[in-house]
Short mmCIF file of C-alpha atoms in Angstrom, two decimals:
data_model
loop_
_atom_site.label_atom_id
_atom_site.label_comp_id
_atom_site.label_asym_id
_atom_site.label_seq_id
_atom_site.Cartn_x
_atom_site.Cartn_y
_atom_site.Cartn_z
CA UNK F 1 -11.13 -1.51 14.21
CA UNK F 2 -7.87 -3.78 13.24
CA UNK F 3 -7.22 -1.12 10.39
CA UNK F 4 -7.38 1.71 12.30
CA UNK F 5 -5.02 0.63 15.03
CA UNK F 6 -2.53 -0.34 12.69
CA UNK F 7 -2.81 2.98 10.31
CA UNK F 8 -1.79 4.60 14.13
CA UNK F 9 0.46 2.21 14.66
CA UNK F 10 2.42 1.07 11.41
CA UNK F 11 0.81 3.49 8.73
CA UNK F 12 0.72 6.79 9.39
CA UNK F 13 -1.08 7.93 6.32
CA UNK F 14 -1.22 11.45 5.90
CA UNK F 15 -4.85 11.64 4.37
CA UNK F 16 -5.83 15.19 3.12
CA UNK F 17 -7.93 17.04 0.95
CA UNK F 18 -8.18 20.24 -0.98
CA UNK F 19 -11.71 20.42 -2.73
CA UNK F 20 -10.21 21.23 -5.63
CA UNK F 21 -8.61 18.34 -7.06
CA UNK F 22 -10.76 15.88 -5.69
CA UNK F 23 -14.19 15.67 -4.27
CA UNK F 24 -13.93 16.28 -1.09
CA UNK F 25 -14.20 19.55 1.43
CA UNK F 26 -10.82 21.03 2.29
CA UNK F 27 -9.26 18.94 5.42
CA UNK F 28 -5.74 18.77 5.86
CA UNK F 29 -3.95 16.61 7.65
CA UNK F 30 -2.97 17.85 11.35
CA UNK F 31 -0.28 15.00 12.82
CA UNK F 32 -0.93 16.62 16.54
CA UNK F 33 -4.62 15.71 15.75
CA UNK F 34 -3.84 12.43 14.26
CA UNK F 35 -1.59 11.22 17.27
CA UNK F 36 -4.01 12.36 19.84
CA UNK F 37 -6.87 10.66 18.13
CA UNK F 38 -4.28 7.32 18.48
CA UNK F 39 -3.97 8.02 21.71
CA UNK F 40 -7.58 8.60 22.48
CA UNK F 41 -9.00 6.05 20.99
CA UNK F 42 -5.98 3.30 21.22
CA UNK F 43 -4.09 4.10 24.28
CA UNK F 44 -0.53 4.39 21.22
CA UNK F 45 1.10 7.07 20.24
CA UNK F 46 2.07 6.64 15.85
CA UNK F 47 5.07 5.61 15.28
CA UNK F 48 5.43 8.06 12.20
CA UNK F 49 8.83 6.43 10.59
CA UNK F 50 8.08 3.34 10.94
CA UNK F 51 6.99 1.91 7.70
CA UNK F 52 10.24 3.82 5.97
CA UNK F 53 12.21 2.12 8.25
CA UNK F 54 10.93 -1.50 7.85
CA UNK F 55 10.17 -1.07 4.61
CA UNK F 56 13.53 0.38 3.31
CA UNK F 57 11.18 3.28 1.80
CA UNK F 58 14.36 5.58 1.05
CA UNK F 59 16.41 2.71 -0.12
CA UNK F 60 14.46 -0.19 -1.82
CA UNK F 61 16.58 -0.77 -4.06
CA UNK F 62 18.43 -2.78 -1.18
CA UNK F 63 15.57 -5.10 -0.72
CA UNK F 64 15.10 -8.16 -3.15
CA UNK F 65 12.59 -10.86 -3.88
CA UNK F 66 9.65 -8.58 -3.53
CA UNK F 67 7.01 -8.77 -6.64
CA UNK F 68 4.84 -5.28 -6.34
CA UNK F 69 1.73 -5.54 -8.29
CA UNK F 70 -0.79 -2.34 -8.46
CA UNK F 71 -3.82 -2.63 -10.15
CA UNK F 72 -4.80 0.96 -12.37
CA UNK F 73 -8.51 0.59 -10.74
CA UNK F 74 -7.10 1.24 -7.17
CA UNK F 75 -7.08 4.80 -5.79
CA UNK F 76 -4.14 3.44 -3.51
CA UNK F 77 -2.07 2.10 -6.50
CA UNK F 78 -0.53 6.02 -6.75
CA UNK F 79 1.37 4.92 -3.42
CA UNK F 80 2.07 1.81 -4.40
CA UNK F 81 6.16 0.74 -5.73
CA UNK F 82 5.52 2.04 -9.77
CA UNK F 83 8.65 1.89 -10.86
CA UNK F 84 11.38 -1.18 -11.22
CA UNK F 85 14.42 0.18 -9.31
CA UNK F 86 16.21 -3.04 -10.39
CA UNK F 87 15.84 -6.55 -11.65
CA UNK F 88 15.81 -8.35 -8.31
CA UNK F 89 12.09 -6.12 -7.41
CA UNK F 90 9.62 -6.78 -10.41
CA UNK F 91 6.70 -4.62 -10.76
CA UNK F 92 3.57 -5.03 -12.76
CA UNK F 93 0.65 -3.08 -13.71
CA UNK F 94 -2.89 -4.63 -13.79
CA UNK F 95 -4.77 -2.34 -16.30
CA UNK F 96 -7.92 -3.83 -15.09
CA UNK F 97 -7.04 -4.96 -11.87
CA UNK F 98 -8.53 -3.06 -8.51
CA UNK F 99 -7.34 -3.58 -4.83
CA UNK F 100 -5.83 -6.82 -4.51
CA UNK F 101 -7.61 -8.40 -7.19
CA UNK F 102 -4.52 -10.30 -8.02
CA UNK F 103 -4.26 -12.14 -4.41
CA UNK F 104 -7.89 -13.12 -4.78
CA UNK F 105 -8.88 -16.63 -5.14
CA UNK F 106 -9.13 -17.09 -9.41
CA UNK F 107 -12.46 -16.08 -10.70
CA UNK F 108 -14.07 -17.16 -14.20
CA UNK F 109 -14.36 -13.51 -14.68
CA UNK F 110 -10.69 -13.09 -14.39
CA UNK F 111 -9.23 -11.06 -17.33
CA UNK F 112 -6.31 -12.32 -19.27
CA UNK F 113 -4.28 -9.58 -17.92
CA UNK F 114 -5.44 -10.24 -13.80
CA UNK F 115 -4.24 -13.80 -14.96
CA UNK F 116 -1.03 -12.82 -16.33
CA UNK F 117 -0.05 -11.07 -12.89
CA UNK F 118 -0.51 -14.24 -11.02
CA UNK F 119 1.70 -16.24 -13.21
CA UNK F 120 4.35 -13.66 -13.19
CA UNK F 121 3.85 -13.82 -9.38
CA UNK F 122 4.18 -17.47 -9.23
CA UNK F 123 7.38 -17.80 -11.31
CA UNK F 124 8.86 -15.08 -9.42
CA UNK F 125 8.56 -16.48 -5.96
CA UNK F 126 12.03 -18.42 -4.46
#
């Protein structure tokens, strides 16, 4: 419930599908639809720039002291920050690393690599 009030809210994810590059039937996405399912179900209408704007998604280059970890086992790594737009915003891939795996308490299972993110995340917090 908590998700889906803040993908109206802050997210505004434009989930589709074609059917022919993934598995799914065709569904596109329909913002009209999207917003009055918000407002149906919510009583909010999206706020569809929102995350750009807080997020400085056209300029993040301005932001700093942000460490963006994606692990290559997460479908939603392909939206995550993939490239280093300067020094001040590290970014590191997980090769073995799913959702969040590197925010997760340690695990004995942890690979070398999962391990390696959290000490680059450690030294690089101010």
């Amino acid at each position: 419930f908590a998700y889906n009030y803040q993908v109206c809210m802050e997210m505004n994810l434009p989930i589709c599908t074609n059917g022919v590059t993934d598995m799914f039937p065709p569904a596109p996405f329909n913002q009209g639809q999207f917003t009055r399912s918000c407002q149906k179900n919510f009583d909010v209408t999206p706020r569809v720039h929102w995350m750009e704007k807080q997020y400085w998604a056209k300029n993040i280059g301005a932001a700093s002291n942000i460490f963006f970890s994606n692990g290559a086992l997460d479908p939603w790594s392909a939206g995550g920050v993939n490239i280093q737009v300067n020094r001040k915003l590290p970014i590191y891939l997980i090769q073995d690393g799913a959702h969040h795996v590197d925010l997760r308490a340690s695990n004995p299972l942890d690979t070398p690599d999962i391990k390696r993110a959290r000490d680059l995340e450690r030294q690089s917090i101010k």
